[in-house]
Structures are given as C-alpha cells and as structure tokens.
C-alpha cells in the first residue's frame, strides 16, 4: 500500500505511464488523433494499450469500434490527418468509447463468468452487447443485415460486424 498526495497522483510511478481516463476531461478525438498518429498497429490493439487509454478492456473496445463503425484491424494511424486535425472517425470513436463506458457503468458492468459486486449482484451490460460474444448472430445495428464475425488479435477474441465495420 502506498500513500500518495491526490494532487500529484499522475506522478505516482504506477500511474505515470497510463493514458488518460476516457471518462475524464481531455479524452477527445483530438487526443486520439495525436496518440495514434503514425502507429501501424491495429486500432483494436492500440486501444487495449493502457499507455494510450487507461482502463479500456477487450469487451468495451469491441463495442466502441462497432458503434464508431471502424474495422478492428484498421491501422491506428488512420485516425490521424497529415494536417494535424482529427478525422471524423477519431471523433466518432472517442464519443463511442465514452458512450459505451457510461452505459456499462450504469448497467453495473459486465458479468461473463463469476464477477459480482460487493453485494453479490451481477452486472447487466452483457445483455446490451451489440457484437461482443455474438459470433454468427445478426448485427443489432438499425437497418444492418450483417453478421457478427470473430477474429483473434494477439490472442484476444475480437467481434465485429462485417457490414457495419468494413475492412
């Protein structure tokens, strides 16, 4: 256990290398643009990098990419324009990440196996998944007739709609 002054918590070694909290101020398409500029790795893997965005996990990245209509294998650097302005996709992704996280918090998180709150109750966000763990099922996006597909990236399952998120 470490005691650290809250006014300088970002200097605490365990937190110093972390990217911004997506529900905090400053998490925008402009931030994503700058953080991902020049990166050739896939957008999915870049978002799982805690140095870029703190606290995003596999489920929430899949869900946010679907809402932003971005293919998980797209190069992370594709969200940056040469002139320094964020692309519309960077803005859409930042908005989708915040939206997914706010909905997940409101639902108490996701319970896939044995997660429970301190009172023993389960989270409910898993009932609102649009793509995660829905391989072979119809996409839930309005007007979409696509099917959810699964691929593996760095040992992690990635779920996406081949119609909504063209590659």
Short mmCIF file of N, CA and C in Angstrom, two decimals:
data_model
loop_
_atom_site.label_atom_id
_atom_site.label_comp_id
_atom_site.label_asym_id
_atom_site.label_seq_id
_atom_site.Cartn_x
_atom_site.Cartn_y
_atom_site.Cartn_z
N UNK A 1 0.85 -1.17 0.00
CA UNK A 1 0.00 0.00 0.00
C UNK A 1 0.89 1.23 0.00
N UNK A 2 0.56 2.16 -0.87
CA UNK A 2 1.30 3.41 -0.95
C UNK A 2 0.36 4.56 -0.64
N UNK A 3 0.85 5.51 0.10
CA UNK A 3 0.11 6.73 0.39
C UNK A 3 0.72 7.82 -0.48
N UNK A 4 -0.10 8.46 -1.30
CA UNK A 4 0.39 9.45 -2.25
C UNK A 4 -0.57 10.62 -2.26
N UNK A 5 -0.07 11.85 -2.31
CA UNK A 5 -0.97 13.01 -2.34
C UNK A 5 -1.82 13.01 -3.61
N UNK A 6 -3.13 13.17 -3.47
CA UNK A 6 -4.01 13.11 -4.64
C UNK A 6 -3.72 14.23 -5.63
N UNK A 7 -3.22 15.35 -5.18
CA UNK A 7 -2.92 16.46 -6.08
C UNK A 7 -1.84 16.10 -7.11
N UNK A 8 -0.99 15.13 -6.78
CA UNK A 8 0.07 14.75 -7.71
C UNK A 8 0.00 13.26 -8.08
N UNK A 9 -1.20 12.71 -8.09
CA UNK A 9 -1.37 11.28 -8.35
C UNK A 9 -0.84 10.87 -9.72
N UNK A 10 -0.89 11.77 -10.70
CA UNK A 10 -0.39 11.41 -12.02
C UNK A 10 1.12 11.20 -12.05
N UNK A 11 1.82 11.67 -11.03
CA UNK A 11 3.26 11.46 -10.93
C UNK A 11 3.60 10.14 -10.23
N UNK A 12 2.61 9.50 -9.63
CA UNK A 12 2.83 8.21 -8.97
C UNK A 12 3.31 7.21 -10.02
N UNK A 13 4.42 6.51 -9.77
CA UNK A 13 5.01 5.64 -10.79
C UNK A 13 4.03 4.66 -11.45
N UNK A 14 3.11 4.09 -10.70
CA UNK A 14 2.17 3.14 -11.29
C UNK A 14 1.19 3.80 -12.24
N UNK A 15 0.97 5.09 -12.11
CA UNK A 15 0.02 5.81 -12.95
C UNK A 15 0.69 6.69 -14.00
N UNK A 16 1.97 6.98 -13.82
CA UNK A 16 2.65 7.95 -14.69
C UNK A 16 2.64 7.55 -16.17
N UNK A 17 2.68 6.26 -16.45
CA UNK A 17 2.73 5.82 -17.84
C UNK A 17 1.37 5.56 -18.45
N UNK A 18 0.32 5.71 -17.66
CA UNK A 18 -1.03 5.43 -18.17
C UNK A 18 -1.56 6.58 -19.02
N UNK A 19 -2.32 6.21 -20.03
CA UNK A 19 -3.01 7.20 -20.84
C UNK A 19 -4.15 7.80 -20.04
N UNK A 20 -4.89 8.70 -20.63
CA UNK A 20 -5.98 9.35 -19.90
C UNK A 20 -7.14 8.41 -19.62
N UNK A 21 -7.86 8.71 -18.58
CA UNK A 21 -9.10 8.01 -18.25
C UNK A 21 -10.14 8.50 -19.26
N UNK A 22 -10.80 7.60 -19.99
CA UNK A 22 -11.71 8.04 -21.05
C UNK A 22 -12.95 8.80 -20.56
N UNK A 23 -13.30 8.68 -19.30
CA UNK A 23 -14.44 9.43 -18.79
C UNK A 23 -14.02 10.75 -18.15
N UNK A 24 -12.74 11.05 -18.25
CA UNK A 24 -12.24 12.31 -17.70
C UNK A 24 -12.15 13.38 -18.77
N UNK A 25 -11.84 14.58 -18.34
CA UNK A 25 -11.67 15.69 -19.28
C UNK A 25 -10.46 15.42 -20.18
N UNK A 26 -10.52 15.89 -21.37
CA UNK A 26 -9.39 15.78 -22.27
C UNK A 26 -9.40 14.57 -23.16
N UNK A 27 -10.35 13.66 -22.97
CA UNK A 27 -10.42 12.50 -23.85
C UNK A 27 -11.33 12.84 -25.02
N UNK A 28 -10.71 13.12 -26.16
CA UNK A 28 -11.43 13.59 -27.34
C UNK A 28 -10.85 12.95 -28.60
N UNK A 29 -11.49 13.22 -29.71
CA UNK A 29 -10.94 12.79 -30.98
C UNK A 29 -9.59 13.41 -31.25
N UNK A 30 -9.41 14.64 -30.78
CA UNK A 30 -8.12 15.31 -30.95
C UNK A 30 -7.04 14.56 -30.18
N UNK A 31 -7.36 14.12 -28.96
CA UNK A 31 -6.39 13.33 -28.19
C UNK A 31 -6.08 12.03 -28.92
N UNK A 32 -7.11 11.30 -29.35
CA UNK A 32 -6.89 10.02 -30.03
C UNK A 32 -6.04 10.21 -31.28
N UNK A 33 -6.35 11.25 -32.02
CA UNK A 33 -5.57 11.56 -33.23
C UNK A 33 -4.08 11.68 -32.88
N UNK A 34 -3.79 12.48 -31.89
CA UNK A 34 -2.38 12.71 -31.52
C UNK A 34 -1.73 11.45 -30.97
N UNK A 35 -2.46 10.69 -30.15
CA UNK A 35 -1.89 9.49 -29.53
C UNK A 35 -1.65 8.37 -30.53
N UNK A 36 -2.43 8.34 -31.59
CA UNK A 36 -2.34 7.24 -32.55
C UNK A 36 -1.60 7.60 -33.84
N UNK A 37 -1.26 8.86 -34.02
CA UNK A 37 -0.59 9.29 -35.24
C UNK A 37 0.68 8.48 -35.48
N UNK A 38 0.79 7.95 -36.68
CA UNK A 38 1.98 7.20 -37.06
C UNK A 38 2.00 5.74 -36.62
N UNK A 39 1.03 5.31 -35.86
CA UNK A 39 1.01 3.92 -35.39
C UNK A 39 0.48 3.00 -36.48
N UNK A 40 1.20 1.91 -36.70
CA UNK A 40 0.81 0.95 -37.73
C UNK A 40 0.05 -0.24 -37.15
N UNK A 41 0.06 -0.38 -35.84
CA UNK A 41 -0.66 -1.47 -35.21
C UNK A 41 -2.16 -1.27 -35.45
N UNK A 42 -2.94 -2.30 -35.25
CA UNK A 42 -4.38 -2.19 -35.46
C UNK A 42 -5.00 -1.28 -34.41
N UNK A 43 -6.10 -0.67 -34.77
CA UNK A 43 -6.80 0.23 -33.85
C UNK A 43 -7.24 -0.53 -32.60
N UNK A 44 -7.67 -1.77 -32.75
CA UNK A 44 -8.12 -2.57 -31.59
C UNK A 44 -6.97 -2.75 -30.61
N UNK A 45 -5.81 -3.17 -31.09
CA UNK A 45 -4.68 -3.41 -30.19
C UNK A 45 -4.16 -2.11 -29.60
N UNK A 46 -4.19 -1.03 -30.36
CA UNK A 46 -3.74 0.26 -29.84
C UNK A 46 -4.63 0.70 -28.68
N UNK A 47 -5.93 0.49 -28.80
CA UNK A 47 -6.85 0.91 -27.73
C UNK A 47 -6.72 0.06 -26.47
N UNK A 48 -6.23 -1.16 -26.62
CA UNK A 48 -6.00 -2.00 -25.44
C UNK A 48 -4.71 -1.64 -24.72
N UNK A 49 -3.87 -0.84 -25.35
CA UNK A 49 -2.61 -0.40 -24.75
C UNK A 49 -2.93 0.65 -23.69
N UNK A 50 -2.71 0.32 -22.44
CA UNK A 50 -3.06 1.20 -21.33
C UNK A 50 -2.25 2.50 -21.31
N UNK A 51 -1.16 2.54 -22.07
CA UNK A 51 -0.39 3.78 -22.19
C UNK A 51 -1.10 4.79 -23.08
N UNK A 52 -2.01 4.31 -23.91
CA UNK A 52 -2.76 5.18 -24.81
C UNK A 52 -4.07 5.61 -24.18
N UNK A 53 -4.82 4.65 -23.66
CA UNK A 53 -6.08 4.93 -22.97
C UNK A 53 -6.14 4.02 -21.76
N UNK A 54 -6.32 4.58 -20.59
CA UNK A 54 -6.36 3.78 -19.37
C UNK A 54 -7.73 3.14 -19.18
N UNK A 55 -7.71 1.88 -18.82
CA UNK A 55 -8.93 1.21 -18.38
C UNK A 55 -9.80 0.57 -19.43
N UNK A 56 -9.43 0.66 -20.70
CA UNK A 56 -10.26 0.01 -21.72
C UNK A 56 -9.89 -1.46 -21.80
N UNK A 57 -10.91 -2.29 -21.79
CA UNK A 57 -10.71 -3.73 -21.92
C UNK A 57 -11.27 -4.23 -23.24
N UNK A 58 -11.08 -5.48 -23.49
CA UNK A 58 -11.45 -6.12 -24.75
C UNK A 58 -12.92 -5.92 -25.11
N UNK A 59 -13.81 -6.15 -24.17
CA UNK A 59 -15.24 -6.02 -24.44
C UNK A 59 -15.58 -4.61 -24.89
N UNK A 60 -15.15 -3.63 -24.13
CA UNK A 60 -15.54 -2.26 -24.39
C UNK A 60 -14.91 -1.72 -25.67
N UNK A 61 -13.71 -2.19 -26.01
CA UNK A 61 -13.10 -1.78 -27.27
C UNK A 61 -13.89 -2.35 -28.45
N UNK A 62 -14.27 -3.62 -28.39
CA UNK A 62 -15.08 -4.21 -29.46
C UNK A 62 -16.38 -3.44 -29.64
N UNK A 63 -17.05 -3.14 -28.54
CA UNK A 63 -18.33 -2.44 -28.60
C UNK A 63 -18.17 -1.02 -29.14
N UNK A 64 -17.13 -0.32 -28.72
CA UNK A 64 -16.91 1.05 -29.19
C UNK A 64 -16.54 1.08 -30.67
N UNK A 65 -15.70 0.16 -31.11
CA UNK A 65 -15.34 0.13 -32.53
C UNK A 65 -16.57 -0.14 -33.39
N UNK A 66 -17.47 -0.99 -32.91
CA UNK A 66 -18.70 -1.25 -33.66
C UNK A 66 -19.54 0.02 -33.77
N UNK A 67 -19.72 0.71 -32.67
CA UNK A 67 -20.53 1.93 -32.69
C UNK A 67 -19.90 3.01 -33.57
N UNK A 68 -18.59 3.04 -33.61
CA UNK A 68 -17.90 4.03 -34.44
C UNK A 68 -17.75 3.55 -35.89
N UNK A 69 -18.16 2.32 -36.16
CA UNK A 69 -18.12 1.71 -37.50
C UNK A 69 -16.69 1.60 -38.03
N UNK A 70 -15.77 1.24 -37.14
CA UNK A 70 -14.37 1.08 -37.52
C UNK A 70 -13.97 -0.38 -37.46
N UNK A 71 -13.30 -0.84 -38.49
CA UNK A 71 -12.83 -2.23 -38.51
C UNK A 71 -11.70 -2.37 -37.49
N UNK A 72 -11.73 -3.43 -36.69
CA UNK A 72 -10.71 -3.59 -35.64
C UNK A 72 -9.28 -3.75 -36.17
N UNK A 73 -9.13 -4.16 -37.42
CA UNK A 73 -7.79 -4.33 -37.98
C UNK A 73 -7.28 -3.09 -38.71
N UNK A 74 -8.07 -2.04 -38.76
CA UNK A 74 -7.62 -0.81 -39.42
C UNK A 74 -6.39 -0.28 -38.69
N UNK A 75 -5.45 0.31 -39.42
CA UNK A 75 -4.26 0.87 -38.77
C UNK A 75 -4.64 2.01 -37.83
N UNK A 76 -4.10 1.99 -36.64
CA UNK A 76 -4.42 3.04 -35.66
C UNK A 76 -4.10 4.42 -36.21
N UNK A 77 -3.04 4.53 -36.96
CA UNK A 77 -2.63 5.82 -37.52
C UNK A 77 -3.61 6.38 -38.54
N UNK A 78 -4.57 5.57 -38.98
CA UNK A 78 -5.53 6.07 -39.97
C UNK A 78 -6.50 7.08 -39.36
N UNK A 79 -6.48 7.24 -38.05
CA UNK A 79 -7.34 8.23 -37.40
C UNK A 79 -6.70 9.62 -37.38
N UNK A 80 -5.51 9.72 -37.96
CA UNK A 80 -4.80 11.00 -37.96
C UNK A 80 -4.70 11.54 -39.38
N UNK A 81 -4.92 12.82 -39.52
CA UNK A 81 -4.73 13.51 -40.80
C UNK A 81 -3.34 14.14 -40.80
N UNK A 82 -2.75 14.26 -41.95
CA UNK A 82 -1.42 14.88 -42.02
C UNK A 82 -1.41 16.33 -41.52
N UNK A 83 -2.54 17.01 -41.62
CA UNK A 83 -2.57 18.42 -41.22
C UNK A 83 -2.74 18.62 -39.71
N UNK A 84 -2.80 17.52 -38.95
CA UNK A 84 -2.88 17.64 -37.50
C UNK A 84 -4.28 17.65 -36.92
N UNK A 85 -5.29 17.66 -37.77
CA UNK A 85 -6.66 17.63 -37.28
C UNK A 85 -7.14 16.19 -37.17
N UNK A 86 -8.01 15.89 -36.19
CA UNK A 86 -8.54 14.53 -36.09
C UNK A 86 -9.50 14.23 -37.24
N UNK A 87 -9.55 13.00 -37.64
CA UNK A 87 -10.51 12.58 -38.66
C UNK A 87 -11.90 12.50 -38.02
N UNK A 88 -12.96 12.50 -38.82
CA UNK A 88 -14.29 12.27 -38.26
C UNK A 88 -14.37 10.94 -37.51
N UNK A 89 -13.61 9.96 -37.99
CA UNK A 89 -13.59 8.65 -37.33
C UNK A 89 -12.98 8.73 -35.93
N UNK A 90 -11.95 9.55 -35.75
CA UNK A 90 -11.35 9.73 -34.42
C UNK A 90 -12.37 10.35 -33.47
N UNK A 91 -13.10 11.34 -33.95
CA UNK A 91 -14.14 11.96 -33.12
C UNK A 91 -15.25 10.97 -32.79
N UNK A 92 -15.67 10.18 -33.79
CA UNK A 92 -16.72 9.19 -33.57
C UNK A 92 -16.27 8.13 -32.57
N UNK A 93 -15.01 7.72 -32.67
CA UNK A 93 -14.50 6.70 -31.76
C UNK A 93 -14.43 7.22 -30.32
N UNK A 94 -13.93 8.42 -30.14
CA UNK A 94 -13.87 8.99 -28.78
C UNK A 94 -15.27 9.06 -28.19
N UNK A 95 -16.23 9.50 -28.96
CA UNK A 95 -17.61 9.58 -28.50
C UNK A 95 -18.16 8.19 -28.18
N UNK A 96 -17.88 7.21 -29.03
CA UNK A 96 -18.38 5.85 -28.82
C UNK A 96 -17.77 5.22 -27.56
N UNK A 97 -16.49 5.46 -27.31
CA UNK A 97 -15.84 4.92 -26.11
C UNK A 97 -16.53 5.47 -24.87
N UNK A 98 -16.74 6.76 -24.83
CA UNK A 98 -17.41 7.37 -23.67
C UNK A 98 -18.82 6.82 -23.52
N UNK A 99 -19.55 6.72 -24.61
CA UNK A 99 -20.93 6.22 -24.57
C UNK A 99 -20.98 4.78 -24.04
N UNK A 100 -20.12 3.92 -24.55
CA UNK A 100 -20.09 2.52 -24.11
C UNK A 100 -19.76 2.44 -22.63
N UNK A 101 -18.75 3.17 -22.19
CA UNK A 101 -18.37 3.13 -20.78
C UNK A 101 -19.47 3.67 -19.87
N UNK A 102 -20.10 4.76 -20.27
CA UNK A 102 -21.19 5.31 -19.45
C UNK A 102 -22.34 4.32 -19.34
N UNK A 103 -22.68 3.66 -20.43
CA UNK A 103 -23.75 2.65 -20.40
C UNK A 103 -23.35 1.46 -19.54
N UNK A 104 -22.10 1.05 -19.64
CA UNK A 104 -21.62 -0.09 -18.85
C UNK A 104 -21.64 0.24 -17.36
N UNK A 105 -21.21 1.43 -17.00
CA UNK A 105 -21.22 1.84 -15.59
C UNK A 105 -22.66 1.85 -15.07
N UNK A 106 -23.55 2.42 -15.85
CA UNK A 106 -24.96 2.49 -15.46
C UNK A 106 -25.56 1.10 -15.26
N UNK A 107 -25.11 0.14 -16.09
CA UNK A 107 -25.62 -1.24 -16.00
C UNK A 107 -24.87 -2.07 -14.96
N UNK A 108 -23.89 -1.49 -14.31
CA UNK A 108 -23.16 -2.23 -13.28
C UNK A 108 -22.04 -3.09 -13.83
N UNK A 109 -21.60 -2.80 -15.06
CA UNK A 109 -20.51 -3.57 -15.65
C UNK A 109 -21.02 -4.81 -16.35
N UNK A 110 -20.09 -5.67 -16.72
CA UNK A 110 -20.41 -6.90 -17.46
C UNK A 110 -20.06 -8.11 -16.62
N UNK A 111 -20.99 -9.03 -16.48
CA UNK A 111 -20.72 -10.28 -15.78
C UNK A 111 -20.73 -11.40 -16.80
N UNK A 112 -19.55 -11.95 -17.08
CA UNK A 112 -19.46 -13.04 -18.05
C UNK A 112 -19.33 -14.39 -17.37
N UNK A 113 -18.64 -14.45 -16.27
CA UNK A 113 -18.46 -15.71 -15.57
C UNK A 113 -18.84 -15.57 -14.10
N UNK A 114 -17.90 -15.05 -13.33
CA UNK A 114 -18.13 -15.04 -11.89
C UNK A 114 -18.00 -13.66 -11.24
N UNK A 115 -17.95 -12.60 -12.04
CA UNK A 115 -17.85 -11.25 -11.47
C UNK A 115 -19.12 -10.93 -10.68
N UNK A 116 -18.95 -10.34 -9.53
CA UNK A 116 -20.10 -9.89 -8.74
C UNK A 116 -19.70 -8.63 -7.98
N UNK A 117 -20.71 -7.80 -7.74
CA UNK A 117 -20.50 -6.61 -6.91
C UNK A 117 -20.34 -7.05 -5.46
N UNK A 118 -19.98 -6.13 -4.59
CA UNK A 118 -19.78 -6.48 -3.19
C UNK A 118 -21.05 -7.02 -2.54
N UNK A 119 -22.21 -6.66 -3.07
CA UNK A 119 -23.47 -7.18 -2.52
C UNK A 119 -23.89 -8.49 -3.15
N UNK A 120 -23.04 -9.03 -4.05
CA UNK A 120 -23.33 -10.31 -4.69
C UNK A 120 -24.08 -10.20 -6.00
N UNK A 121 -24.54 -9.02 -6.35
CA UNK A 121 -25.29 -8.86 -7.60
C UNK A 121 -24.35 -8.84 -8.80
N UNK A 122 -24.91 -9.20 -9.94
CA UNK A 122 -24.13 -9.24 -11.17
C UNK A 122 -24.35 -7.97 -11.98
N UNK A 123 -23.38 -7.66 -12.82
CA UNK A 123 -23.55 -6.56 -13.76
C UNK A 123 -24.52 -6.99 -14.85
N UNK A 124 -25.00 -6.02 -15.63
CA UNK A 124 -26.00 -6.34 -16.65
C UNK A 124 -25.64 -5.84 -18.04
N UNK A 125 -24.46 -5.24 -18.22
CA UNK A 125 -24.14 -4.69 -19.54
C UNK A 125 -24.02 -5.78 -20.59
N UNK A 126 -23.71 -7.00 -20.20
CA UNK A 126 -23.59 -8.09 -21.17
C UNK A 126 -24.89 -8.33 -21.92
N UNK A 127 -26.01 -7.90 -21.38
CA UNK A 127 -27.29 -8.04 -22.07
C UNK A 127 -27.47 -6.98 -23.16
N UNK A 128 -26.58 -6.00 -23.19
CA UNK A 128 -26.65 -4.93 -24.18
C UNK A 128 -25.54 -5.04 -25.23
N UNK A 129 -24.75 -6.10 -25.19
CA UNK A 129 -23.68 -6.25 -26.17
C UNK A 129 -24.26 -6.22 -27.57
N UNK A 130 -23.61 -5.47 -28.44
CA UNK A 130 -24.02 -5.41 -29.84
C UNK A 130 -23.22 -6.38 -30.70
N UNK A 131 -21.94 -6.59 -30.32
CA UNK A 131 -21.11 -7.52 -31.08
C UNK A 131 -20.35 -8.52 -30.20
N UNK A 132 -19.94 -8.12 -29.03
CA UNK A 132 -19.08 -8.97 -28.22
C UNK A 132 -19.76 -10.31 -27.93
N UNK A 133 -19.05 -11.40 -28.21
CA UNK A 133 -19.50 -12.77 -27.96
C UNK A 133 -20.79 -13.12 -28.71
N UNK A 134 -21.00 -12.49 -29.87
CA UNK A 134 -22.21 -12.74 -30.66
C UNK A 134 -21.85 -13.30 -32.04
N UNK A 135 -20.76 -14.03 -32.13
CA UNK A 135 -20.32 -14.58 -33.41
C UNK A 135 -21.44 -15.38 -34.09
N UNK A 136 -21.63 -15.08 -35.38
CA UNK A 136 -22.62 -15.79 -36.18
C UNK A 136 -24.04 -15.25 -36.06
N UNK A 137 -24.26 -14.32 -35.14
CA UNK A 137 -25.59 -13.75 -34.96
C UNK A 137 -25.75 -12.49 -35.80
N UNK A 138 -26.98 -12.10 -36.03
CA UNK A 138 -27.25 -10.90 -36.80
C UNK A 138 -26.78 -9.67 -36.05
N UNK A 139 -26.28 -8.71 -36.80
CA UNK A 139 -25.87 -7.43 -36.23
C UNK A 139 -27.12 -6.73 -35.69
N UNK A 140 -26.96 -6.03 -34.59
CA UNK A 140 -28.10 -5.35 -33.96
C UNK A 140 -28.24 -3.90 -34.40
N UNK A 141 -27.34 -3.41 -35.24
CA UNK A 141 -27.43 -2.02 -35.70
C UNK A 141 -28.67 -1.84 -36.58
N UNK A 142 -29.33 -0.73 -36.37
CA UNK A 142 -30.56 -0.45 -37.11
C UNK A 142 -30.31 -0.50 -38.62
N UNK A 143 -31.11 -1.29 -39.31
CA UNK A 143 -31.02 -1.39 -40.76
C UNK A 143 -29.91 -2.28 -41.29
N UNK A 144 -29.08 -2.81 -40.42
CA UNK A 144 -27.97 -3.65 -40.87
C UNK A 144 -28.44 -5.10 -41.02
N UNK A 145 -27.97 -5.73 -42.07
CA UNK A 145 -28.28 -7.14 -42.31
C UNK A 145 -27.01 -8.00 -42.21
N UNK A 146 -25.99 -7.41 -41.60
CA UNK A 146 -24.71 -8.11 -41.47
C UNK A 146 -24.73 -9.15 -40.37
N UNK A 147 -23.64 -9.89 -40.31
CA UNK A 147 -23.46 -10.96 -39.33
C UNK A 147 -22.20 -10.65 -38.52
N UNK A 148 -22.27 -10.91 -37.24
CA UNK A 148 -21.11 -10.68 -36.38
C UNK A 148 -20.08 -11.78 -36.62
N UNK A 149 -18.85 -11.35 -36.82
CA UNK A 149 -17.73 -12.26 -37.05
C UNK A 149 -16.76 -12.16 -35.88
N UNK A 150 -15.89 -13.17 -35.80
CA UNK A 150 -14.87 -13.20 -34.75
C UNK A 150 -13.53 -13.41 -35.42
N UNK A 151 -12.53 -12.69 -34.93
CA UNK A 151 -11.16 -12.94 -35.32
C UNK A 151 -10.32 -12.86 -34.06
N UNK A 152 -9.11 -13.35 -34.14
CA UNK A 152 -8.22 -13.34 -32.98
C UNK A 152 -7.08 -12.37 -33.26
N UNK A 153 -6.87 -11.45 -32.32
CA UNK A 153 -5.78 -10.48 -32.42
C UNK A 153 -4.96 -10.57 -31.14
N UNK A 154 -3.71 -10.91 -31.27
CA UNK A 154 -2.81 -11.06 -30.11
C UNK A 154 -3.43 -11.93 -29.03
N UNK A 155 -4.05 -13.02 -29.45
CA UNK A 155 -4.62 -13.97 -28.51
C UNK A 155 -5.96 -13.57 -27.92
N UNK A 156 -6.51 -12.45 -28.35
CA UNK A 156 -7.79 -11.96 -27.83
C UNK A 156 -8.86 -12.07 -28.90
N UNK A 157 -10.05 -12.50 -28.52
CA UNK A 157 -11.16 -12.54 -29.46
C UNK A 157 -11.62 -11.13 -29.77
N UNK A 158 -11.86 -10.89 -31.03
CA UNK A 158 -12.37 -9.61 -31.50
C UNK A 158 -13.66 -9.90 -32.25
N UNK A 159 -14.71 -9.19 -31.90
CA UNK A 159 -16.00 -9.36 -32.55
C UNK A 159 -16.35 -8.08 -33.29
N UNK A 160 -16.87 -8.23 -34.51
CA UNK A 160 -17.19 -7.07 -35.33
C UNK A 160 -18.24 -7.47 -36.36
N UNK A 161 -18.93 -6.49 -36.93
CA UNK A 161 -19.90 -6.72 -37.99
C UNK A 161 -19.21 -6.46 -39.32
N UNK A 162 -19.21 -7.46 -40.18
CA UNK A 162 -18.53 -7.31 -41.47
C UNK A 162 -19.20 -6.27 -42.38
N UNK A 163 -20.45 -5.92 -42.09
CA UNK A 163 -21.16 -4.93 -42.90
C UNK A 163 -20.97 -3.53 -42.33
N UNK A 164 -21.18 -3.36 -41.04
CA UNK A 164 -21.05 -2.06 -40.39
C UNK A 164 -19.60 -1.58 -40.29
N UNK A 165 -18.68 -2.52 -40.22
CA UNK A 165 -17.29 -2.20 -40.00
C UNK A 165 -16.43 -2.76 -41.14
N UNK A 166 -16.63 -2.24 -42.33
CA UNK A 166 -15.89 -2.80 -43.48
C UNK A 166 -14.39 -2.62 -43.33
N UNK A 167 -13.67 -3.57 -43.84
CA UNK A 167 -12.21 -3.55 -43.73
C UNK A 167 -11.58 -3.03 -44.90
#
